[in-house]
Amino acid sequence: MNKDLTIIDTMEGLFSKERFVYIETFGCQMNENDTTRMVGLLKALNYKTVDEPHRADLILINTCSIREKAEHKVYSSAGRFKRYKRKNPELVIGISGCVAQQEGERLIKRLPYIDLVFGPHNIHRLKTFLADIYLKRQKVVSTDLYDTIDDGEYVATPIEGIKAFVSIMRGCNNFCSYCIVPYTRGREVSRPSKEIIEEIKEYAGKGVKEVTLLGQNVNSYGMSGGDVSFTGLLRMVCGIDGIERVRFVTSHPKDISDSLIYLFGEEDKLCRSIHLPLQSGSNRILERMKRVYSVEDYLSRVSLLRRLYPDMSITTDIIVGFPGETEDDFKETMEVVRTVRFDGIFSFKYSPRPMTLASTFKDQVPEDIKQRRLEELQRLQKDITAEKNRSLVGRTMEVLVEGRSKQDASELTGRTTCNRIVNFPGSPELVGKMVGVFITHGYSNSLRGIYKERSRLCS
Ligand code: SAH
Ligand code: SF4
Ligand code: F3S
C-alpha cells in the first residue's frame, strides 16, 4: 500500500476520537482572529472547546509580545497549566502567537513541559503538528515566516453572534522603531479581495450583521499582493447583502487617503469611527519613532474628518516615556490630546522590545517618570471621554443590538455607529436588529438609554 495513504489513514483514525481544547488568548484582534481560525481547524479534527483547562486534552496559549508585561503573561499562564500535565501525561500544551514566533526553540528549553511552539504564519499546519506529536511522539517548533499567503490559509470559521472579524492582510512593513510586530508577523501581504468577499458573504449567510476588517495598517491594503485599493475593498464589502455595518482597524496616519475620508460620506454602512494612532504629539519623538508623519499632518487629517463628519468618533494610541521624551515633548502630547479631544485613548508606557531600534537608544526614560506621565494623560482623557459621553444625553442614537448585557441579563447591549457601548432594557427579540435608543446617561465607558423604536437615525 502507498505509504502516504497509510499515514492519512492513521491521521483519520487519530482524529476520529472526540477531544477537548482550551485556548487562552492575549493581544490584539489579529490574535483573537487567529484563535477563531484555530477553533475552526480544531473543530474539523473533532475537538470541542471547553472553558475549564483541567478538562482539556489540548491547551493552547496564543501569545502577545507587544510589551514586556504581555510577554511575561506567557510564563505565568504556562506555569498554571503545568500541573495538569502531571495528572494527565497525554495532555498536549502548545504556545502560538507572537511570543512563540519571537522565542521559538528557546520556549521549549525554558519550559520543557511544552510540546508545541508555532508562529502566526503556521496556524494552518496545526493538523500536521498534532499528528507529529501524537504519532511520532515528538515536540514541534514551527516558526517559519513566509512572504505569501497559502490558498485556503484564511477560511471562513464558525461564528457565533452578529459580529465577525476578518483579516484582510498579514504582517507590517513599517518598522516603527519601538515595535516588535514586523519581526513576529513578518512582511505585509494582502489577501486577494475575492477570498475576503467570499468569506464575508458566508458570514452574512449565517446571520452576521457587522464585519470588522483587520490589518496592522489597513490603509496600505492592496499595495503588497492585493488586487484592489483599500477604498475599493471597502466598497465591495459595503455591497454585500445582509451586512449592515463595516468597521476597520488599524489606520496609519501616513497612509490614510482622501478617498477613504470621503468614502465615509458615500457608504452608509461604513461606521463613523476611526482608530488613528498618534503615538506622540512631539515631532522630534515621532521622527525617532519612525512614524513618517508630523503632528501638523495628523491634525490636518483630523480636522478634515471632523469638518466633514462632526459626529465621527476618533480614537488613538499613545506611548509615553519613549526614549528621549522630555517634559516638553510630553506637554506637546497633552496639548494635542486637549486640541483633538479624542473619543478614547489606549495609552501605554514605552516598553523596550527585543530586535527593535528604540531598545538600543541610550536615553531610556526612568520607570517613575513613565508612570507619572501615563497617569496624567489618563486623567485628562478620562475627563474628556466622560464629557463627550454626557454630551450625547438627550439624543436618539442608532444601536445595533449585540446581545444581553453582561452586568444585567434583563438588559440588552449594543453599539452606536461611533462604537460607543449602549445598555438599555429591552426584549431579546431585538438582538441583531438596528434600533433607536434615547440616551439618558453618559458614563466614562458606556451610555445608558431607553428603547425608542426601530430606526435608521444616525448618531
Ligand atoms: N498597527 C497598529 C498598532 C499595533 S500595536 C499601528 O500602527 O498603530 C498597538 C499599539 O501598541 C501601538 O499603536 C502602540 O501604541 C503600542 N505599542 C507598540 N509597541 C510598543 C512598545 N514597545 N511599548 C509600548 N507600547 C507599544
Ligand atoms: Fe508596529 Fe508601526 Fe507596524 Fe503598527 S505600523 S504594527 S506600530 S511597526
Ligand atoms: Fe501582540 Fe502580536 Fe498583536 S505582539 S498586539 S499579538 S500582532
Coordinates of C-alpha atoms and ligand atoms in Angstrom, one line a residue:
M1 CA 0.0 0.0 0.0
N2 CA 1.1 3.6 -0.7
K3 CA 3.0 4.8 2.4
D4 CA 1.3 8.3 2.3
L5 CA -2.1 6.7 2.3
T6 CA -1.2 4.7 5.5
I7 CA -0.3 8.0 7.2
I8 CA -3.5 9.6 6.1
D9 CA -5.5 6.5 7.4
T10 CA -3.7 6.8 10.7
M11 CA -4.4 10.5 10.8
E12 CA -8.1 10.0 10.2
G13 CA -8.1 7.3 12.9
L14 CA -6.3 9.7 15.2
F15 CA -8.8 12.4 14.8
S16 CA -11.9 10.2 14.9
K17 CA -11.7 10.4 18.7
E18 CA -13.5 13.3 20.4
R19 CA -11.1 15.6 22.3
F20 CA -11.3 18.9 24.2
V21 CA -9.3 22.1 23.7
Y22 CA -8.8 25.1 26.0
I23 CA -7.4 28.2 24.4
E24 CA -6.2 31.3 26.2
T25 CA -5.7 34.4 24.0
F26 CA -3.7 37.5 24.6
G27 CA -3.0 40.6 22.5
C28 CA -4.8 42.3 19.6
Q29 CA -7.8 41.5 17.5
M30 CA -5.5 39.7 15.0
N31 CA -4.6 37.3 17.7
E32 CA -8.3 36.9 18.6
N33 CA -9.0 36.2 14.9
D34 CA -6.1 33.6 14.8
T35 CA -7.8 31.9 17.8
T36 CA -11.1 31.8 15.9
R37 CA -9.3 30.2 13.0
M38 CA -7.6 27.6 15.3
V39 CA -11.0 26.8 16.8
G40 CA -12.3 26.2 13.2
L41 CA -9.4 24.0 12.3
L42 CA -9.7 22.0 15.5
K43 CA -13.4 21.6 15.2
A44 CA -12.8 19.7 11.9
L45 CA -10.4 17.5 13.9
N46 CA -13.2 16.6 16.4
Y47 CA -12.1 19.0 19.1
K48 CA -14.7 20.8 21.2
T49 CA -13.7 24.0 23.1
V50 CA -14.0 23.9 26.9
D51 CA -13.8 26.7 29.5
E52 CA -12.0 24.7 32.1
P53 CA -8.4 23.9 31.3
H54 CA -8.4 20.8 33.6
R55 CA -10.9 19.1 31.2
A56 CA -8.7 19.7 28.1
D57 CA -6.6 17.2 26.0
L58 CA -5.0 20.2 24.3
I59 CA -4.2 23.6 25.9
L60 CA -3.1 26.4 23.6
I61 CA -1.8 29.8 24.7
N62 CA -2.0 32.3 21.9
T63 CA 0.5 35.0 23.0
C64 CA 1.3 38.6 22.6
S65 CA 4.7 40.3 22.7
I66 CA 3.9 43.9 22.2
R67 CA 5.1 45.0 25.7
E68 CA 7.3 43.1 28.2
K69 CA 4.3 42.7 30.5
A70 CA 2.3 40.9 27.8
E71 CA 5.3 38.6 27.2
H72 CA 5.5 37.7 30.9
K73 CA 1.9 36.5 30.9
V74 CA 3.0 33.5 28.8
Y75 CA 5.2 32.2 31.6
S76 CA 2.7 32.7 34.3
S77 CA -0.1 31.2 32.2
A78 CA 2.1 28.2 31.1
G79 CA 3.1 27.7 34.8
R80 CA -0.5 27.3 35.8
F81 CA -1.1 24.6 33.2
K82 CA 2.0 22.5 34.0
R83 CA 0.3 20.7 36.9
Y84 CA -2.5 19.4 34.6
K85 CA 0.3 17.5 32.8
R86 CA 1.3 15.7 35.9
K87 CA -2.3 14.4 36.2
N88 CA -2.7 13.7 32.5
P89 CA 0.6 12.8 30.7
E90 CA -1.3 12.7 27.4
L91 CA -2.2 16.4 27.7
V92 CA -0.6 18.5 24.8
I93 CA 0.4 22.1 25.7
G94 CA 1.2 24.5 22.8
I95 CA 2.2 28.1 22.5
S96 CA 1.3 30.1 19.5
G97 CA 1.3 33.8 18.5
C98 CA 3.9 36.5 18.7
V99 CA 6.0 35.2 21.7
A100 CA 6.1 31.8 20.0
Q101 CA 7.5 33.5 16.9
Q102 CA 10.0 35.6 18.9
E103 CA 11.3 32.8 21.2
G104 CA 10.9 29.6 19.1
E105 CA 13.0 26.8 20.3
R106 CA 14.0 28.8 23.4
L107 CA 10.5 28.3 24.8
I108 CA 10.8 24.5 24.9
K109 CA 14.2 24.8 26.6
R110 CA 12.8 27.2 29.2
L111 CA 9.5 25.3 29.6
P112 CA 10.3 21.6 29.0
Y113 CA 6.7 20.5 29.5
I114 CA 5.6 22.4 26.4
D115 CA 5.0 20.1 23.3
L116 CA 4.3 22.6 20.6
V117 CA 5.5 26.1 19.6
F118 CA 4.2 27.7 16.3
G119 CA 4.2 31.2 14.9
P120 CA 1.3 33.1 13.3
H121 CA 2.3 32.0 9.8
N122 CA 1.9 28.3 10.7
I123 CA -1.5 28.1 12.1
H124 CA -3.0 26.2 9.1
R125 CA -0.5 23.4 9.7
L126 CA -2.0 22.6 13.1
K127 CA -3.3 19.2 12.0
T128 CA 0.2 18.0 10.9
F129 CA 1.7 19.4 14.2
L130 CA -0.7 17.4 16.3
A131 CA -0.2 14.2 14.2
D132 CA 3.5 14.5 14.7
I133 CA 3.1 14.9 18.4
Y134 CA 0.7 12.0 18.8
L135 CA 2.0 9.6 16.2
K136 CA 5.7 10.3 16.2
R137 CA 5.9 11.4 19.9
Q138 CA 8.0 14.4 19.1
K139 CA 7.9 18.0 20.1
V140 CA 7.2 20.5 17.3
V141 CA 8.7 24.0 16.8
S142 CA 7.5 25.8 13.6
T143 CA 8.4 29.5 13.2
D144 CA 9.0 30.0 9.5
L145 CA 7.8 33.3 8.1
Y146 CA 6.5 33.5 4.5
D147 CA 6.1 36.4 2.1
T148 CA 3.0 34.9 0.6
I149 CA -0.3 33.6 1.9
D150 CA -1.2 30.0 1.0
D151 CA -4.6 29.3 -0.6
G152 CA -7.2 28.5 2.0
E153 CA -4.9 29.6 4.8
Y154 CA -7.7 32.0 5.9
V155 CA -11.1 30.3 5.5
A156 CA -14.4 31.1 7.0
T157 CA -14.6 29.9 10.6
P158 CA -17.6 29.1 12.9
I159 CA -19.0 32.4 14.1
E160 CA -21.5 32.9 16.9
G161 CA -23.4 36.1 17.1
I162 CA -23.8 39.0 14.8
K163 CA -20.2 40.3 14.5
A164 CA -17.3 38.9 12.6
F165 CA -13.7 39.9 12.3
V166 CA -11.9 39.3 9.1
S167 CA -8.1 39.5 8.4
I168 CA -7.6 41.3 5.1
M169 CA -3.8 41.3 5.3
R170 CA -0.9 40.0 7.4
G171 CA 2.3 41.5 8.7
C172 CA 3.7 45.0 8.6
N173 CA 6.5 46.8 6.7
N174 CA 6.6 50.0 8.7
F175 CA 9.3 49.1 11.3
C176 CA 8.3 51.8 13.8
S177 CA 11.4 51.9 16.0
Y178 CA 9.6 50.7 19.1
C179 CA 7.5 47.9 17.6
I180 CA 8.1 44.1 17.5
V181 CA 5.2 43.3 15.2
P182 CA 7.2 43.3 11.9
Y183 CA 9.5 40.7 13.5
T184 CA 6.7 38.5 14.8
R185 CA 4.2 38.8 11.9
G186 CA 6.6 39.2 9.0
R187 CA 6.2 41.3 5.8
E188 CA 3.0 42.8 4.8
V189 CA 0.9 40.7 2.4
S190 CA -2.7 41.4 1.3
R191 CA -5.3 38.6 0.8
P192 CA -7.0 38.5 -2.6
S193 CA -10.2 40.6 -2.5
K194 CA -12.2 37.7 -3.9
E195 CA -11.3 35.4 -1.0
I196 CA -12.2 38.2 1.6
I197 CA -15.6 38.8 -0.1
E198 CA -16.4 35.1 -0.2
E199 CA -15.6 34.8 3.5
I200 CA -17.8 37.8 4.4
K201 CA -20.7 36.5 2.2
E202 CA -20.5 33.2 4.1
Y203 CA -20.8 35.0 7.4
A204 CA -23.6 37.2 6.1
G205 CA -25.5 34.0 5.2
K206 CA -25.1 32.8 8.8
G207 CA -26.6 36.0 10.3
V208 CA -23.6 38.2 10.7
K209 CA -24.6 41.9 10.5
E210 CA -21.3 43.7 11.3
V211 CA -17.9 43.0 10.0
T212 CA -14.5 44.5 11.1
L213 CA -11.7 44.3 8.6
L214 CA -8.3 43.7 10.3
G215 CA -4.8 44.6 9.5
Q216 CA -1.8 46.3 11.2
N217 CA -2.1 49.1 8.6
V218 CA -5.3 48.6 6.6
N219 CA -4.7 51.7 4.5
S220 CA -1.9 50.0 2.7
Y221 CA -4.1 47.1 1.7
G222 CA -3.5 46.2 -1.9
M223 CA 0.0 47.7 -2.1
S224 CA 1.6 44.3 -1.4
G225 CA -0.3 41.4 -3.1
G226 CA -3.8 42.7 -3.3
D227 CA -5.8 43.4 -6.4
V228 CA -7.8 46.5 -5.3
S229 CA -7.1 49.5 -3.1
F230 CA -8.4 49.6 0.4
T231 CA -11.2 52.0 -0.6
G232 CA -12.1 49.6 -3.4
L233 CA -12.3 46.7 -1.0
L234 CA -14.5 48.7 1.4
R235 CA -16.9 49.5 -1.4
M236 CA -17.1 45.8 -2.2
V237 CA -17.7 44.8 1.4
C238 CA -20.4 47.5 1.8
G239 CA -22.1 46.0 -1.2
I240 CA -22.7 42.6 0.5
D241 CA -26.3 41.9 1.3
G242 CA -27.1 41.3 4.9
I243 CA -24.0 43.2 6.2
E244 CA -25.3 46.3 7.8
R245 CA -22.1 47.8 9.4
V246 CA -18.5 47.8 8.3
R247 CA -15.6 48.8 10.5
F248 CA -11.8 48.5 10.1
V249 CA -8.6 48.7 12.3
T250 CA -5.9 50.0 12.3
S251 CA -5.3 53.0 10.1
H252 CA -1.8 54.5 9.9
P253 CA -1.9 58.3 9.7
K254 CA 0.7 58.4 6.9
D255 CA -1.4 56.2 4.6
I256 CA -5.0 57.5 5.2
S257 CA -6.1 58.7 1.8
D258 CA -8.6 61.5 0.9
S259 CA -10.6 58.8 -1.0
L260 CA -11.0 56.9 2.3
I261 CA -12.1 60.0 4.2
Y262 CA -14.7 60.9 1.5
L263 CA -16.0 57.3 1.5
F264 CA -17.5 57.8 4.9
G265 CA -19.9 60.2 3.3
E266 CA -20.7 57.9 0.4
E267 CA -21.2 54.5 2.1
D268 CA -24.0 54.4 4.7
K269 CA -22.7 51.1 6.1
L270 CA -19.3 52.4 6.9
C271 CA -19.4 53.2 10.6
R272 CA -18.5 56.7 11.7
S273 CA -15.5 55.8 13.8
I274 CA -11.8 55.6 13.1
H275 CA -8.8 54.4 15.2
L276 CA -5.9 56.6 14.2
P277 CA -2.8 56.0 16.4
L278 CA -0.9 59.3 17.1
Q279 CA 1.7 57.7 19.4
S280 CA 3.2 61.1 20.3
G281 CA 2.4 64.8 20.0
S282 CA 6.0 65.8 19.6
N283 CA 7.6 65.9 16.1
R284 CA 11.0 65.2 17.5
I285 CA 9.7 62.0 19.1
L286 CA 7.6 61.0 16.0
E287 CA 10.7 61.2 14.0
R288 CA 12.7 59.0 16.4
M289 CA 9.7 56.6 16.3
K290 CA 10.0 56.5 12.5
R291 CA 6.3 57.2 12.2
V292 CA 6.8 59.3 9.0
Y293 CA 4.2 62.0 9.7
S294 CA 4.3 65.2 11.6
V295 CA 1.8 66.5 14.3
E296 CA 0.6 69.0 11.7
D297 CA -0.1 66.2 9.1
Y298 CA -2.0 64.4 11.8
L299 CA -4.1 67.4 12.8
S300 CA -4.9 68.2 9.2
R301 CA -6.4 64.7 8.7
V302 CA -8.3 65.0 11.9
S303 CA -9.7 68.4 11.0
L304 CA -10.9 67.2 7.6
L305 CA -12.6 64.3 9.2
R306 CA -14.2 66.5 11.8
R307 CA -15.3 69.1 9.3
L308 CA -17.0 66.5 7.1
Y309 CA -18.4 64.3 9.9
P310 CA -18.8 66.3 13.1
D311 CA -20.0 63.2 15.0
M312 CA -17.3 60.9 13.9
S313 CA -15.5 59.2 16.8
I314 CA -11.7 59.4 16.6
T315 CA -9.7 57.1 19.0
T316 CA -6.0 56.8 19.2
D317 CA -2.9 55.0 20.8
I318 CA -0.3 57.0 22.7
I319 CA 3.1 55.8 24.1
V320 CA 4.5 57.8 27.0
G321 CA 8.2 57.7 28.0
F322 CA 9.6 56.8 24.6
P323 CA 13.5 57.1 24.9
G324 CA 14.5 60.7 25.0
E325 CA 11.0 62.0 25.7
T326 CA 11.4 65.3 27.7
E327 CA 8.9 67.0 29.8
D328 CA 8.3 69.4 26.9
D329 CA 7.7 66.6 24.5
F330 CA 5.2 65.1 26.9
K331 CA 3.5 68.5 27.3
E332 CA 3.1 68.7 23.5
T333 CA 1.3 65.3 23.5
M334 CA -1.0 66.6 26.3
E335 CA -1.7 69.7 24.1
V336 CA -2.6 67.6 21.1
V337 CA -5.0 65.5 23.3
R338 CA -6.6 68.7 24.5
T339 CA -6.9 70.0 20.9
V340 CA -8.3 66.9 19.3
R341 CA -10.5 65.8 22.2
F342 CA -10.3 62.1 21.3
D343 CA -13.3 59.9 21.9
G344 CA -11.0 57.4 23.5
I345 CA -7.2 56.7 24.0
F346 CA -5.3 53.5 24.5
S347 CA -2.2 54.7 26.4
F348 CA 1.0 52.7 27.2
K349 CA 4.3 53.2 28.9
Y350 CA 7.1 52.6 26.4
S351 CA 8.5 49.1 26.8
P352 CA 11.8 48.1 25.2
R353 CA 11.4 45.1 22.9
P354 CA 14.0 42.7 21.5
M355 CA 15.3 43.3 18.0
T356 CA 13.8 46.9 17.8
L357 CA 15.9 50.0 17.1
A358 CA 14.5 52.0 20.1
S359 CA 15.6 49.4 22.6
T360 CA 19.2 50.3 21.7
F361 CA 18.7 54.0 22.4
K362 CA 20.7 55.2 25.3
D363 CA 18.3 57.8 26.7
Q364 CA 15.7 55.5 28.2
V365 CA 13.2 57.2 30.5
P366 CA 13.0 56.1 34.1
E367 CA 10.0 54.0 35.2
D368 CA 8.7 56.5 37.7
I369 CA 8.5 59.3 35.1
K370 CA 6.8 57.0 32.6
Q371 CA 4.2 56.1 35.3
R372 CA 3.6 59.7 36.2
R373 CA 3.1 60.7 32.6
L374 CA 0.8 57.8 31.9
E375 CA -1.4 58.7 34.9
E376 CA -1.5 62.4 33.9
L377 CA -2.5 61.5 30.4
Q378 CA -5.2 59.0 31.5
R379 CA -6.7 61.6 34.0
L380 CA -7.0 64.1 31.2
Q381 CA -8.6 61.7 28.8
K382 CA -11.0 60.3 31.4
D383 CA -12.5 63.7 31.8
I384 CA -12.7 64.2 28.0
T385 CA -14.4 60.9 27.4
A386 CA -16.9 61.4 30.2
E387 CA -17.7 64.9 29.0
K388 CA -18.2 63.6 25.4
N389 CA -20.4 60.7 26.6
R390 CA -22.5 63.1 28.8
S391 CA -23.0 65.4 25.8
L392 CA -24.9 62.6 24.0
V393 CA -27.7 62.6 26.6
G394 CA -31.0 63.6 25.1
R395 CA -30.2 62.2 21.6
T396 CA -31.7 59.2 19.9
M397 CA -28.9 57.0 18.5
E398 CA -28.9 54.1 16.2
V399 CA -27.7 51.0 18.0
L400 CA -27.0 47.5 16.6
V401 CA -28.1 45.2 19.4
E402 CA -25.4 42.6 20.1
G403 CA -26.9 40.6 23.0
R404 CA -27.9 40.6 26.6
S405 CA -25.8 42.9 28.9
K406 CA -23.2 41.0 30.9
Q407 CA -24.0 43.1 34.1
D408 CA -27.7 42.6 33.9
A409 CA -29.3 39.8 31.9
S410 CA -32.6 41.7 31.7
E411 CA -30.9 44.4 29.7
L412 CA -29.6 44.5 26.2
T413 CA -26.3 45.8 25.0
G414 CA -25.2 47.2 21.6
R415 CA -23.1 49.8 20.0
T416 CA -23.6 53.1 18.2
T417 CA -22.1 53.7 14.8
C418 CA -19.4 55.7 16.6
N419 CA -18.6 52.5 18.6
R420 CA -19.9 53.5 22.0
I421 CA -21.5 50.8 24.1
V422 CA -25.1 51.4 25.0
N423 CA -27.1 49.4 27.6
F424 CA -30.8 49.6 27.8
P425 CA -33.8 47.5 29.0
G426 CA -35.4 45.5 26.1
S427 CA -36.6 42.2 24.8
P428 CA -34.2 39.6 23.5
E429 CA -36.1 39.6 20.1
L430 CA -34.2 42.9 19.4
V431 CA -30.8 41.1 19.3
G432 CA -29.3 41.5 15.8
K433 CA -31.6 44.5 15.0
M434 CA -30.8 48.1 14.4
V435 CA -32.9 50.1 16.9
G436 CA -33.2 53.7 18.1
V437 CA -32.2 54.3 21.7
F438 CA -32.8 57.5 23.6
I439 CA -29.7 58.3 25.6
T440 CA -30.5 59.1 29.3
H441 CA -27.0 58.7 30.9
G442 CA -23.4 59.1 29.7
Y443 CA -20.7 57.4 31.8
S444 CA -17.0 57.1 31.3
N445 CA -17.1 53.8 29.3
S446 CA -20.7 53.5 28.2
L447 CA -24.1 55.0 27.6
R448 CA -27.5 54.1 29.0
G449 CA -30.8 54.6 27.4
I450 CA -34.4 53.7 26.6
Y451 CA -35.5 51.7 23.6
K452 CA -37.4 54.0 21.3
E453 CA -38.3 52.4 18.0
R454 CA -36.8 50.7 15.0
S455 CA -34.8 53.5 13.5
R456 CA -32.3 54.5 10.8
L457 CA -31.5 57.6 12.7
C458 CA -27.7 58.2 12.8
S459 CA -25.9 59.4 15.9
Ligands
SAH1 N1 -0.5 48.6 13.8 C1 -1.0 49.5 14.7 C2 -0.8 49.2 16.2 C3 -0.2 47.9 16.6 S1 0.3 47.7 18.2 C4 -0.4 50.9 14.5 O1 0.5 51.0 13.7 O2 -0.9 51.8 15.0 C5 -0.8 48.6 19.2 C6 -0.2 49.7 20.0 O3 0.7 49.2 21.0 C7 0.6 50.7 19.2 O4 -0.2 51.6 18.5 C8 1.4 51.4 20.2 O5 0.8 52.5 20.8 C9 1.6 50.3 21.3 N2 3.0 49.8 21.3 C10 3.6 49.1 20.3 N3 4.9 48.8 20.7 C11 5.0 49.3 21.9 C12 6.1 49.3 22.9 N4 7.3 48.8 22.6 N5 5.9 49.9 24.1 C13 4.7 50.4 24.4 N6 3.7 50.5 23.5 C14 3.8 49.9 22.3
SF4_2 FE1 4.0 48.3 14.7 FE2 4.3 50.5 13.4 FE3 3.6 48.3 12.1 FE4 1.9 49.5 13.7 S1 2.7 50.3 11.8 S2 2.4 47.3 13.7 S3 3.2 50.3 15.3 S4 5.5 48.7 13.1
F3S3 FE1 0.5 41.4 20.3 FE2 1.3 40.2 18.1 FE3 -0.9 41.5 18.2 S1 2.6 41.4 19.5 S2 -0.6 43.2 19.6 S3 -0.5 39.8 19.3 S4 0.5 41.4 16.5

